[in-house]
mmCIF file of C-alpha atoms in Angstrom:
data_model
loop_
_atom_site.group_PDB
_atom_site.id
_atom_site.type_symbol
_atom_site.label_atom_id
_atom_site.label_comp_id
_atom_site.label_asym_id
_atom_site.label_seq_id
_atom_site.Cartn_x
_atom_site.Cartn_y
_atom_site.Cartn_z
ATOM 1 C CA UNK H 1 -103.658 -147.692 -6.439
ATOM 2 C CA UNK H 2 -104.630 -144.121 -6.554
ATOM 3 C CA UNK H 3 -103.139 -141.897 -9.661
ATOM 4 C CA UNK H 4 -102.975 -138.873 -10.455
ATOM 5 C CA UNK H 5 -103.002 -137.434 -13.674
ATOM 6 C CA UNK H 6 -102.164 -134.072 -15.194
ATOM 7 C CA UNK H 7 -101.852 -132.221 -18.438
ATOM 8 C CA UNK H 8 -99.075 -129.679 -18.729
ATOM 9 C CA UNK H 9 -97.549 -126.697 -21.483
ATOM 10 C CA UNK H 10 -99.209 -125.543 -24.624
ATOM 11 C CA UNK H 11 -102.606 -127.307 -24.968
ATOM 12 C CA UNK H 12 -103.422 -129.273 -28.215
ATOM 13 C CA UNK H 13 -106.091 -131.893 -30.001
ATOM 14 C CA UNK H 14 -105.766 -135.780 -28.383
ATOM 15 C CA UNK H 15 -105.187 -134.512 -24.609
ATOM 16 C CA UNK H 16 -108.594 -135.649 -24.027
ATOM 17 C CA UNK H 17 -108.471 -138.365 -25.773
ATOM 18 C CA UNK H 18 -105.299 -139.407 -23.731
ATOM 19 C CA UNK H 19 -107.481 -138.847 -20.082
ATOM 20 C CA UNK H 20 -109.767 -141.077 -21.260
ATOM 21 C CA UNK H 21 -107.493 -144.258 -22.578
ATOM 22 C CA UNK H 22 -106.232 -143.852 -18.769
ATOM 23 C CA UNK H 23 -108.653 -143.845 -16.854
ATOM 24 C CA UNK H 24 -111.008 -146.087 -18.709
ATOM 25 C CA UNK H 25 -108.888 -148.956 -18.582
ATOM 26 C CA UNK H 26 -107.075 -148.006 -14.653
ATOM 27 C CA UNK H 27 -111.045 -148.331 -13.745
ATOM 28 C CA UNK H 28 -112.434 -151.197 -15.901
ATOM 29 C CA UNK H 29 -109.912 -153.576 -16.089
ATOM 30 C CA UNK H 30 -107.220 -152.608 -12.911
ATOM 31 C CA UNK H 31 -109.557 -151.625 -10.971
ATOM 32 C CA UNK H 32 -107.176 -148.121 -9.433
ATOM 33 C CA UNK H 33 -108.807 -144.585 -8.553
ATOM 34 C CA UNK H 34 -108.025 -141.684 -10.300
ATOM 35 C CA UNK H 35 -107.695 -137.970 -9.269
ATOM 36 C CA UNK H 36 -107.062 -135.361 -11.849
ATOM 37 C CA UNK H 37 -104.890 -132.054 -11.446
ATOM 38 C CA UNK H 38 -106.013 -129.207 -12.909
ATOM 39 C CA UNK H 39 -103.506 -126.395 -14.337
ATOM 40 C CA UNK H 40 -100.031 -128.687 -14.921
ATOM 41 C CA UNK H 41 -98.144 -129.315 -12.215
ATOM 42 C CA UNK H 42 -99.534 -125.793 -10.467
ATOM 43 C CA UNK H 43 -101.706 -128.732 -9.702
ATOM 44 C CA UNK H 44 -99.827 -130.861 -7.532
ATOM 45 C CA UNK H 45 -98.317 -128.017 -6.695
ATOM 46 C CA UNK H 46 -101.194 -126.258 -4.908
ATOM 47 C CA UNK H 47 -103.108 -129.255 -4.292
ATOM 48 C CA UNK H 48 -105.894 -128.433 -7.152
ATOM 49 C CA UNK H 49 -107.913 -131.315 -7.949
ATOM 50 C CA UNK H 50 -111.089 -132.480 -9.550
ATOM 51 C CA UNK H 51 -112.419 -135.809 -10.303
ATOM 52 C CA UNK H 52 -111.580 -138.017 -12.577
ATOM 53 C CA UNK H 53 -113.766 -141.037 -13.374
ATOM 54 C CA UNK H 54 -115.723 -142.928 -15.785
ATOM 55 C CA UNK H 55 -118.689 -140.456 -15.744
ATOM 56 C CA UNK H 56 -116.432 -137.655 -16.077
ATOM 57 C CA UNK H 57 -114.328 -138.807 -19.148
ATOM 58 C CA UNK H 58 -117.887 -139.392 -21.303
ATOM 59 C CA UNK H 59 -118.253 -137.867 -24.864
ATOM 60 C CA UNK H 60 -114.558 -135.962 -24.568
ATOM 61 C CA UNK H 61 -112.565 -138.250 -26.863
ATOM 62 C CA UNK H 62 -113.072 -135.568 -30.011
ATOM 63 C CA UNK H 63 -112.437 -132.693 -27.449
ATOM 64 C CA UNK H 64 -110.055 -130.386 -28.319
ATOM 65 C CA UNK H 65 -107.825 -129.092 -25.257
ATOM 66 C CA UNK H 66 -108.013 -130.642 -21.812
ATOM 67 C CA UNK H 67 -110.459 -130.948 -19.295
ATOM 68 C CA UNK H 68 -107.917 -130.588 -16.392
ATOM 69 C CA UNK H 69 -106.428 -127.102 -17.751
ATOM 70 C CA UNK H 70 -102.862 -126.558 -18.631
ATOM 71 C CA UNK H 71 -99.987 -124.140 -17.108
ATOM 72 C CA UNK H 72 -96.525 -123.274 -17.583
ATOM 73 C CA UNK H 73 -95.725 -123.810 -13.960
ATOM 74 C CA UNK H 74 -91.949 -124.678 -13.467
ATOM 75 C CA UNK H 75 -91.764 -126.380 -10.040
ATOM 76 C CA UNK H 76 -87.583 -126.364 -10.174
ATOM 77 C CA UNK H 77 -87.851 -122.295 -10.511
ATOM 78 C CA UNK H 78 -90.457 -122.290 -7.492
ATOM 79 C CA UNK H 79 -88.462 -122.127 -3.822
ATOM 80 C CA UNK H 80 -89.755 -125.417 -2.420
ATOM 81 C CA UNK H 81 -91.590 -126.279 -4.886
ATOM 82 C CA UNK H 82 -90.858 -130.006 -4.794
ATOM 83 C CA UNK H 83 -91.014 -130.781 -1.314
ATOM 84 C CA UNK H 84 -94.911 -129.122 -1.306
ATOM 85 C CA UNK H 85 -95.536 -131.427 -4.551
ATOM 86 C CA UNK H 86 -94.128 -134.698 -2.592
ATOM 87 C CA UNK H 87 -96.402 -133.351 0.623
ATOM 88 C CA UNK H 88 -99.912 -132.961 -1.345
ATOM 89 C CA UNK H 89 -99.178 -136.126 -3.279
ATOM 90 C CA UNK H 90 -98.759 -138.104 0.151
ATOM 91 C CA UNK H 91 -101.739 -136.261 1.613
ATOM 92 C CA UNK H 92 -103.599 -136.816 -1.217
ATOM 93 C CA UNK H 93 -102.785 -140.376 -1.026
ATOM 94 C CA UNK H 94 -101.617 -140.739 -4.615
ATOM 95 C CA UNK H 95 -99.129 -143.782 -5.510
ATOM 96 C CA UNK H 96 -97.944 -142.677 -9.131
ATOM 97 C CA UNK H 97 -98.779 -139.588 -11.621
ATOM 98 C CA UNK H 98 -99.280 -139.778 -15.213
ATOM 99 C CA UNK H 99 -97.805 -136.660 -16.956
ATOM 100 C CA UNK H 100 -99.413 -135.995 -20.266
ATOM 101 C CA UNK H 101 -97.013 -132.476 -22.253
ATOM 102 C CA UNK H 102 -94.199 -131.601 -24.125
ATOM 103 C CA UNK H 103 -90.338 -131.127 -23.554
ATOM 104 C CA UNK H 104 -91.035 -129.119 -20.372
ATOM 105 C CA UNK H 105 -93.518 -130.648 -18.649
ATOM 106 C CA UNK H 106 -91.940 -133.960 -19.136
ATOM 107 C CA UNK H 107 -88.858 -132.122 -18.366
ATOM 108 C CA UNK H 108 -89.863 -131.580 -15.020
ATOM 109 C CA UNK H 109 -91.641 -135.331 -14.772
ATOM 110 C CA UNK H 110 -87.750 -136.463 -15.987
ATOM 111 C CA UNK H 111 -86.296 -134.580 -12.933
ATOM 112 C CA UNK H 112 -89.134 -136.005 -10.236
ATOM 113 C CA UNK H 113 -88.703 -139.558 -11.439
ATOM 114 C CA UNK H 114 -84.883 -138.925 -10.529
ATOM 115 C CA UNK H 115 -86.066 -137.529 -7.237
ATOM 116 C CA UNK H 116 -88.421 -141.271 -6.366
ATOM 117 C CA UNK H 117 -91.328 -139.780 -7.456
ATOM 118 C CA UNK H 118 -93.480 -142.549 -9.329
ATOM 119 C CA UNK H 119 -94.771 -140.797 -12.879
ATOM 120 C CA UNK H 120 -94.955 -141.917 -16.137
ATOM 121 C CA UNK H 121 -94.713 -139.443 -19.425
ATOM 122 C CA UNK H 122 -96.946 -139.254 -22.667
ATOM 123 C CA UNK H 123 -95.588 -137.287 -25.137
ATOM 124 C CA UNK H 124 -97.361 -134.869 -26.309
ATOM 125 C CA UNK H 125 -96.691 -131.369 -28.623
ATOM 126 C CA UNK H 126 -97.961 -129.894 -32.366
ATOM 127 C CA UNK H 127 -94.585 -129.386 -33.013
ATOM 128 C CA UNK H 128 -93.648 -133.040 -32.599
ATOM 129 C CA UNK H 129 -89.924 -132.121 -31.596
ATOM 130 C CA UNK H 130 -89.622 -134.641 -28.770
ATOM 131 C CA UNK H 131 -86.771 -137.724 -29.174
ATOM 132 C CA UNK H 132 -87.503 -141.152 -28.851
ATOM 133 C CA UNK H 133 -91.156 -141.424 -30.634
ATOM 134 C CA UNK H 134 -91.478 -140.972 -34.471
ATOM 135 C CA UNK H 135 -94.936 -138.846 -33.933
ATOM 136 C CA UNK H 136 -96.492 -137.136 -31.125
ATOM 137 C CA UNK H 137 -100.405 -136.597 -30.930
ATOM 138 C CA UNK H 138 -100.942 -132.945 -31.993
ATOM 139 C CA UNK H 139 -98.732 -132.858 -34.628
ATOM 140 C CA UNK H 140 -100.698 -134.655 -37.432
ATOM 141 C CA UNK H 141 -103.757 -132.116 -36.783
ATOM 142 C CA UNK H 142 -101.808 -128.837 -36.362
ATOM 143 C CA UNK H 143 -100.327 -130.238 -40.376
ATOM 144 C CA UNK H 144 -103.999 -130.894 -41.296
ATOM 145 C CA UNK H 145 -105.107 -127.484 -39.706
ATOM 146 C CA UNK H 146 -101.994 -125.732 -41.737
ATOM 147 C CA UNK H 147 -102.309 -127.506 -44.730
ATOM 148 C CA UNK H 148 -106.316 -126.627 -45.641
ATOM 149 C CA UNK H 149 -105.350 -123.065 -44.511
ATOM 150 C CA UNK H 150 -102.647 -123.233 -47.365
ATOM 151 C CA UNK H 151 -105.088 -124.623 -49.965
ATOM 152 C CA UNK H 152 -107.517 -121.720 -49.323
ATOM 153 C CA UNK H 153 -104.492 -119.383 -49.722
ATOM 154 C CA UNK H 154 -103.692 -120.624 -53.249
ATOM 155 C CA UNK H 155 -106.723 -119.169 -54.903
ATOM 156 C CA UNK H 156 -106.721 -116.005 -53.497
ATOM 157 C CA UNK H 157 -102.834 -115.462 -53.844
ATOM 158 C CA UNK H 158 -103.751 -115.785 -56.943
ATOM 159 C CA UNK H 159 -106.882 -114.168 -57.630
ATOM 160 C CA UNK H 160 -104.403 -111.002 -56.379
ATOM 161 C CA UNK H 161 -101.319 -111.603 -57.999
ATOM 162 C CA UNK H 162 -99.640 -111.114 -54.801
ATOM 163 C CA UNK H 163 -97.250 -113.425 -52.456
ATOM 164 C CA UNK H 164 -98.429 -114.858 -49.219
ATOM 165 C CA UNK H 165 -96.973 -116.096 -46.418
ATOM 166 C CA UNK H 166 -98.008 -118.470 -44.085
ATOM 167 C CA UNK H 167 -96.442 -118.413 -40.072
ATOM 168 C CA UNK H 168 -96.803 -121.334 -38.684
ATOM 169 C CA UNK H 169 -95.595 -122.692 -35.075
ATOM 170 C CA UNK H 170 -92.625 -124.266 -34.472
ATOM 171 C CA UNK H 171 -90.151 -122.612 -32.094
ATOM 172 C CA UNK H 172 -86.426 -124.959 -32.761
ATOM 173 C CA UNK H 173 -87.946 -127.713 -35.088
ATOM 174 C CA UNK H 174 -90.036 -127.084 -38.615
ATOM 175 C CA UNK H 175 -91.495 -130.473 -38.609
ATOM 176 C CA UNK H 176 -95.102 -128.635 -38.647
ATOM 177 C CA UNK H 177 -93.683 -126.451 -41.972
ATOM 178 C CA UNK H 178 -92.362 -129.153 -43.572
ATOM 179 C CA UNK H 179 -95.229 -131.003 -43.696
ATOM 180 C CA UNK H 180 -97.776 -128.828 -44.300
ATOM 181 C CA UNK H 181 -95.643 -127.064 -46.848
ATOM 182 C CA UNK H 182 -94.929 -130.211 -48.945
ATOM 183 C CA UNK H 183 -98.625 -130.971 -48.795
ATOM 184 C CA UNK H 184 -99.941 -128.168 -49.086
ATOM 185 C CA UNK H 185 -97.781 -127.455 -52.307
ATOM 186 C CA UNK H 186 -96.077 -124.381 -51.113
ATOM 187 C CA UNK H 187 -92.900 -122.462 -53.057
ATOM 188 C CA UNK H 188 -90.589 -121.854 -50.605
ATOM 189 C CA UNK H 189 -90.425 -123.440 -47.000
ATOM 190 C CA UNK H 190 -88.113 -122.211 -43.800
ATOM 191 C CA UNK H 191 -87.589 -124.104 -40.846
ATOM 192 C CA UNK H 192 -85.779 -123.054 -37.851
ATOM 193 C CA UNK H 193 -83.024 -125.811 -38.591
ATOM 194 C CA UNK H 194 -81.157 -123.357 -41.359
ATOM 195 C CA UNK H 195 -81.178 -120.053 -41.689
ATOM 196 C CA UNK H 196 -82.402 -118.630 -45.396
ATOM 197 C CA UNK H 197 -80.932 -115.795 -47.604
ATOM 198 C CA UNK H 198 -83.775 -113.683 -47.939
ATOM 199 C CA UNK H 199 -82.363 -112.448 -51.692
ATOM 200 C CA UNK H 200 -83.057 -116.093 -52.598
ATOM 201 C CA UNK H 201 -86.194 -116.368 -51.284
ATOM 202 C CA UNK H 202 -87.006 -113.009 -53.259
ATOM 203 C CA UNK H 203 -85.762 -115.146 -56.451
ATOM 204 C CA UNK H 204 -88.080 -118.058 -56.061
ATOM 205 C CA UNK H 205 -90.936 -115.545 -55.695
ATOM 206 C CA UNK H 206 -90.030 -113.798 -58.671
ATOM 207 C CA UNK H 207 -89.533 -116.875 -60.477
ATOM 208 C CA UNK H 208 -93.286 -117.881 -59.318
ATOM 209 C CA UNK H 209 -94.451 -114.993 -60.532
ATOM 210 C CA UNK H 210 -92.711 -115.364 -63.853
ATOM 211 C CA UNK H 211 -94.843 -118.501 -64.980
ATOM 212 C CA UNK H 212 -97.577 -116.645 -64.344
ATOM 213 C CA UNK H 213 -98.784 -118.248 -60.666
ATOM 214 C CA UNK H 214 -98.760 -116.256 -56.923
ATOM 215 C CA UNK H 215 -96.135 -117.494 -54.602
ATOM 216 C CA UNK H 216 -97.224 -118.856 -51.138
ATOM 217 C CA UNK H 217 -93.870 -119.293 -48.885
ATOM 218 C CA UNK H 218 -94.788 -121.229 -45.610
ATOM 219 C CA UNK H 219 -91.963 -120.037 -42.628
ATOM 220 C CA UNK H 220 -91.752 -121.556 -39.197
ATOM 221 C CA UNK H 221 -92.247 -118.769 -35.876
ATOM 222 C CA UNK H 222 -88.117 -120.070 -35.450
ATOM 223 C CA UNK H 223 -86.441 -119.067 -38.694
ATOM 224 C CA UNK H 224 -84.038 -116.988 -38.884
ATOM 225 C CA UNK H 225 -82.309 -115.041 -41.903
ATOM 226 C CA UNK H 226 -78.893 -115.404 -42.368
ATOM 227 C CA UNK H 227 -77.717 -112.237 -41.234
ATOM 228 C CA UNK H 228 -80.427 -111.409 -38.499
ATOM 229 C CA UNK H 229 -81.839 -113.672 -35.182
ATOM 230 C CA UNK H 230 -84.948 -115.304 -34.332
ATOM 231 C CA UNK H 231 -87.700 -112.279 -34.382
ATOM 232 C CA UNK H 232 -89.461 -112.047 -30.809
ATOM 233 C CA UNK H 233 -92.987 -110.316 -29.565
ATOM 234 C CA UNK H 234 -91.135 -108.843 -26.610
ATOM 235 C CA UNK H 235 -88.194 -110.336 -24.700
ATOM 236 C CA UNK H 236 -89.674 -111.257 -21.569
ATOM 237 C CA UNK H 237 -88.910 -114.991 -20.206
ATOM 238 C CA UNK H 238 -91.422 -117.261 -19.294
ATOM 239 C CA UNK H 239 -90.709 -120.072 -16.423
ATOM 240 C CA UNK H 240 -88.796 -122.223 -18.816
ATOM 241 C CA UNK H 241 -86.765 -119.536 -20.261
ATOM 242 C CA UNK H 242 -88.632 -119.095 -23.392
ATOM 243 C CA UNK H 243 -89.084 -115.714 -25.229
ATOM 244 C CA UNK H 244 -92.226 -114.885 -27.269
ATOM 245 C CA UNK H 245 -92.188 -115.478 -30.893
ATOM 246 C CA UNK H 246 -93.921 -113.964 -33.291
ATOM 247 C CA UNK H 247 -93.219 -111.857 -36.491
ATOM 248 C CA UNK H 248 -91.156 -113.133 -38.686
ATOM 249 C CA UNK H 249 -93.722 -113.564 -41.292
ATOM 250 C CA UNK H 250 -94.389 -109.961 -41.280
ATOM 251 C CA UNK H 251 -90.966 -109.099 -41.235
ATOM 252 C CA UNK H 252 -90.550 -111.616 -44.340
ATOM 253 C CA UNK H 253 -93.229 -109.343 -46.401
ATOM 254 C CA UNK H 254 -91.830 -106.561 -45.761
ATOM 255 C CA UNK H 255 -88.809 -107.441 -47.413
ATOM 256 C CA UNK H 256 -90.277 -109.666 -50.335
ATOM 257 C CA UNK H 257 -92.174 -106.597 -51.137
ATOM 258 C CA UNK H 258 -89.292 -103.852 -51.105
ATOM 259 C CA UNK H 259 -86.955 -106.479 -53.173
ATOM 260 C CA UNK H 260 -89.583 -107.976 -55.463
ATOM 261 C CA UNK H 261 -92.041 -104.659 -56.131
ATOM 262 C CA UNK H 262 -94.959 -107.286 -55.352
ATOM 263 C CA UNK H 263 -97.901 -106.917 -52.831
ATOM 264 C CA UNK H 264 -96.900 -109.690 -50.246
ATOM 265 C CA UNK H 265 -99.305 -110.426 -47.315
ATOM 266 C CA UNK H 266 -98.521 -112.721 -44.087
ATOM 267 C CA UNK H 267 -101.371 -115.089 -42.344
ATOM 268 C CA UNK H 268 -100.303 -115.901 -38.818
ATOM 269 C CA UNK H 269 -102.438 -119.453 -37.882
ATOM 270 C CA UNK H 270 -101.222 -119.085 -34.365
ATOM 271 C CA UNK H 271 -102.985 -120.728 -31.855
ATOM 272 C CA UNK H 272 -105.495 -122.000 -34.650
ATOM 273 C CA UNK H 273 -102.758 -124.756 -35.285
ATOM 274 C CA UNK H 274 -103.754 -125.937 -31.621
ATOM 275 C CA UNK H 275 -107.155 -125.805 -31.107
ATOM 276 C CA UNK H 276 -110.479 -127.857 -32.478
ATOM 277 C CA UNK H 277 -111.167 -131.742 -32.317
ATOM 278 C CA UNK H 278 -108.276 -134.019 -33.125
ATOM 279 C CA UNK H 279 -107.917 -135.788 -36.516
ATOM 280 C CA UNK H 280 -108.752 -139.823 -36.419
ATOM 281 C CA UNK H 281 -104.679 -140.235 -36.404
ATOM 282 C CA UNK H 282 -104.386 -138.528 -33.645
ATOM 283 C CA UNK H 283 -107.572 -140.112 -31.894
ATOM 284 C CA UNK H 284 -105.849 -143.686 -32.095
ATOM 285 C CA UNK H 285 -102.402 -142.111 -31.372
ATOM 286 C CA UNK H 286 -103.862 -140.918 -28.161
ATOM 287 C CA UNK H 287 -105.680 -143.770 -26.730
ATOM 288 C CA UNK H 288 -103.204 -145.575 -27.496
ATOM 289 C CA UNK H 289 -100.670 -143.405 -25.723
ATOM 290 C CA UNK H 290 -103.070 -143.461 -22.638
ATOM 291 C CA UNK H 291 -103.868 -147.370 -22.591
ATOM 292 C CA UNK H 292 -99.685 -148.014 -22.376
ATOM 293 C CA UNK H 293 -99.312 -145.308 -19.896
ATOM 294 C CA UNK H 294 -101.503 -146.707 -17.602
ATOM 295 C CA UNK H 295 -99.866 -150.104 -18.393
ATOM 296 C CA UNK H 296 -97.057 -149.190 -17.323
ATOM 297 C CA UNK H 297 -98.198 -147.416 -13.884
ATOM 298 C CA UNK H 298 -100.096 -150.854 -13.033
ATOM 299 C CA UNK H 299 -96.502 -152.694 -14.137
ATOM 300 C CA UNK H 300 -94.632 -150.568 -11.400
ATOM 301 C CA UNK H 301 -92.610 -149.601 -14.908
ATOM 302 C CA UNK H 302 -91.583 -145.990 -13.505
ATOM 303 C CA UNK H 303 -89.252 -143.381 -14.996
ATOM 304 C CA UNK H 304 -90.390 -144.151 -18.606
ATOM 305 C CA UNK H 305 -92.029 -142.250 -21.798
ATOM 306 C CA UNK H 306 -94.660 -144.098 -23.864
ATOM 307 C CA UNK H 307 -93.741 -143.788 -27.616
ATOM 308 C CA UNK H 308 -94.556 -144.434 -30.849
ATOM 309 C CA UNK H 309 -91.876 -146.469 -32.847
ATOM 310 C CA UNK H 310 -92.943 -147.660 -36.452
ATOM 311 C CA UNK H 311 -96.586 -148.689 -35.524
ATOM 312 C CA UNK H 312 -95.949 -149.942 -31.927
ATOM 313 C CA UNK H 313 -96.119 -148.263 -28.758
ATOM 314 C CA UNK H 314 -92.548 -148.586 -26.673
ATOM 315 C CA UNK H 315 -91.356 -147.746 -23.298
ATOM 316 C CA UNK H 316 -88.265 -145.816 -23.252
ATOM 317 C CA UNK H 317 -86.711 -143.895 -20.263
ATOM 318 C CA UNK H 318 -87.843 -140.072 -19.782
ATOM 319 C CA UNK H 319 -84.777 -138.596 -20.370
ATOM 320 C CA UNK H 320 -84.523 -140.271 -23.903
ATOM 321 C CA UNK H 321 -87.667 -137.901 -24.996
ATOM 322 C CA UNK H 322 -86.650 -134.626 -23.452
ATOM 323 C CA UNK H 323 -82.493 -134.749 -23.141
ATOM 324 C CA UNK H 324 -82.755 -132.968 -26.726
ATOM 325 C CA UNK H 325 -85.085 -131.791 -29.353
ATOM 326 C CA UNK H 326 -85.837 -133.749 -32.526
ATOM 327 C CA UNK H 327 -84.838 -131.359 -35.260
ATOM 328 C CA UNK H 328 -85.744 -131.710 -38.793
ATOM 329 C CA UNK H 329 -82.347 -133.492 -40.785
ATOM 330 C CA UNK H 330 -80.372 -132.623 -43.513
ATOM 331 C CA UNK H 331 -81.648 -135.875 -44.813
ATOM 332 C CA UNK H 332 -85.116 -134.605 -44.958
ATOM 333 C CA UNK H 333 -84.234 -131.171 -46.635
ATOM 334 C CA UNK H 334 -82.609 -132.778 -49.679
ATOM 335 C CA UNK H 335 -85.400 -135.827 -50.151
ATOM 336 C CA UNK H 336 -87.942 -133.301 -50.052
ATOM 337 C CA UNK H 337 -85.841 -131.243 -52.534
ATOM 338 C CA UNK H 338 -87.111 -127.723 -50.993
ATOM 339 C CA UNK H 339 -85.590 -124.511 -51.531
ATOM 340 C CA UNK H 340 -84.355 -123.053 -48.300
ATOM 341 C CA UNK H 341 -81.252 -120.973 -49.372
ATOM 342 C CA UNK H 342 -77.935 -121.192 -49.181
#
């Protein structure tokens, strides 16, 4: 059998790691070929390949991105687009396709698989936000990466006497400021999932500030305040309808400082949250991913997502992991007894 495999959406640590579960074990112990498309599906696409062998997946496993590239190529938005994707993979001679991303790449797998196309889904996203797995590789590094940035912020926060606050990712779901909020021992912590009264916010700070320590208040790219929306770079679409965020931590200073007479200052980790060599979690997370995906292709098990439910790895159907986000619950909120206003 000859597969294809490609890695699609926002790049992050274990991608590698992923390639080389797959095609280790297709070659070794199945005995199947492997051809690797580069760029997401602008891959199959436009018939961009490279190879993908043993040689070739040597010394990447603490990688950070992909080797293949990544895109935000849409083929449903493209005129055509599927029928060329169908026509390279037969001329290319490839039986099946591994897609390794995040709610729209698999998005697009979901839609293919309904179509007869033979693929297979690994989740993958630093905002772990897709359904049907408890984790997705990324996520456990990008809270790592988030986390030690927080510690560092502590002593000079207070060293100043000012607040900061940290802007993390996560567009709809603050798994990635949850976590790295709670363990990084941060004040105040807003997810996307409820919007926050920024007069309360200004009360915790000034509370902080009262027993004599600096506030750090940890907000997701997503939240909102109560009476405002979701704070964009520019509104311009990309192919999966997304807008650009980006400022709502600076926005947040701004109006900590007017209401609080304090010196606030915002750290954006950005893309920081995403790049570098994956944690040991996230290592194991992703070779395991890879060694059930390819499992399943050798099975004939079609149509499905690899997942990760308690400490096994499951098959579940595609459209279980991208029909709709995983959002942080109410449940969570009140365990973790966080302040995120009313």
């Amino acid at each position: 059998m000859r597969i294809g495999v490609l890695t699609g959406g926002g790049d992050c640590p274990g991608l590698n790691a992923v390639i080389r579960g797959v095609v280790r074990k297709g070659i070794t112990v199945y005995g199947h070929e492997f051809v690797g498309f580069r760029d997401g599906w602008k891959g199959p696409l436009e018939g961009l390949t490279k190879p993908l062998g043993i040689q070739e997946v040597r010394g990447i496993l603490p990688r950070g991105g992909t080797i293949l590239g990544s895109s935000r190529t849409n083929l449903f938005k493209i005129d055509g687009g599927v029928e060329r994707v169908k026509q390279n993979l037969s001329d290319l001679g490839v039986d099946a396709l591994i897609a390794i991303g995040g709610e729209d790449t698999l998005g697009v797998a979901t839609k293919l698989a309904d179509l007869g196309v033979n693929v297979v889904g690994v989740p993958k996203t630093i905002d772990n936000d897709l359904n049907g797995t408890d984790y997705t590789f990324g996520f456990d590094t990008a809270v790592n990466i988030a986390m030690e940035a927080i510690d560092r912020l502590h002593t000079t926060a207070e060293s100043h006497h000012r607040t900061l606050i940290v802007e993390v990712m996560g567009r709809h779901a603050g798994w990635i400021a949850l976590h790295a909020g709670l363990a990084g021992g941060a004040n105040v912590i807003l997810l996307p999932e409820r919007n926050f009264d920024v007069d309360q916010v200004a009360t915790y700070v000034e509370k902080r500030f009262q027993h004599e320590y600096a506030p750090i208040v940890v907000v997701a790219e997503g939240a909102q305040p109560l009476e405002g929306q979701m704070v964009t770079q520019n509104q311009q679409l990309d192919s999966f309808g997304h807008v650009r965020l980006g400022g709502i931590g600076q926005w947040l200073a701004e109006q900590l400082e007017a209401k609080t007479g304090k010196e606030a200052r915002t750290v954006v980790l950005g893309h920081i949250q995403r790049g570098g060599t994956p944690t040991a979690f996230d290592r194991v997370l992703s070779t395991r991913f890879g060694l059930s995906a390819i499992d399943a292709v050798h099975e004939g098990d079609f149509g499905k997502m690899v997942a990760l439910r308690g400490t096994d790895i499951v098959r579940i159907p595609l459209i279980e992991g991208t029909g709709e986000l995983k959002t942080v619950p109410i449940e969570r909120y009140n365990e973790a007894e966080v302040f995120f206003g009313s």
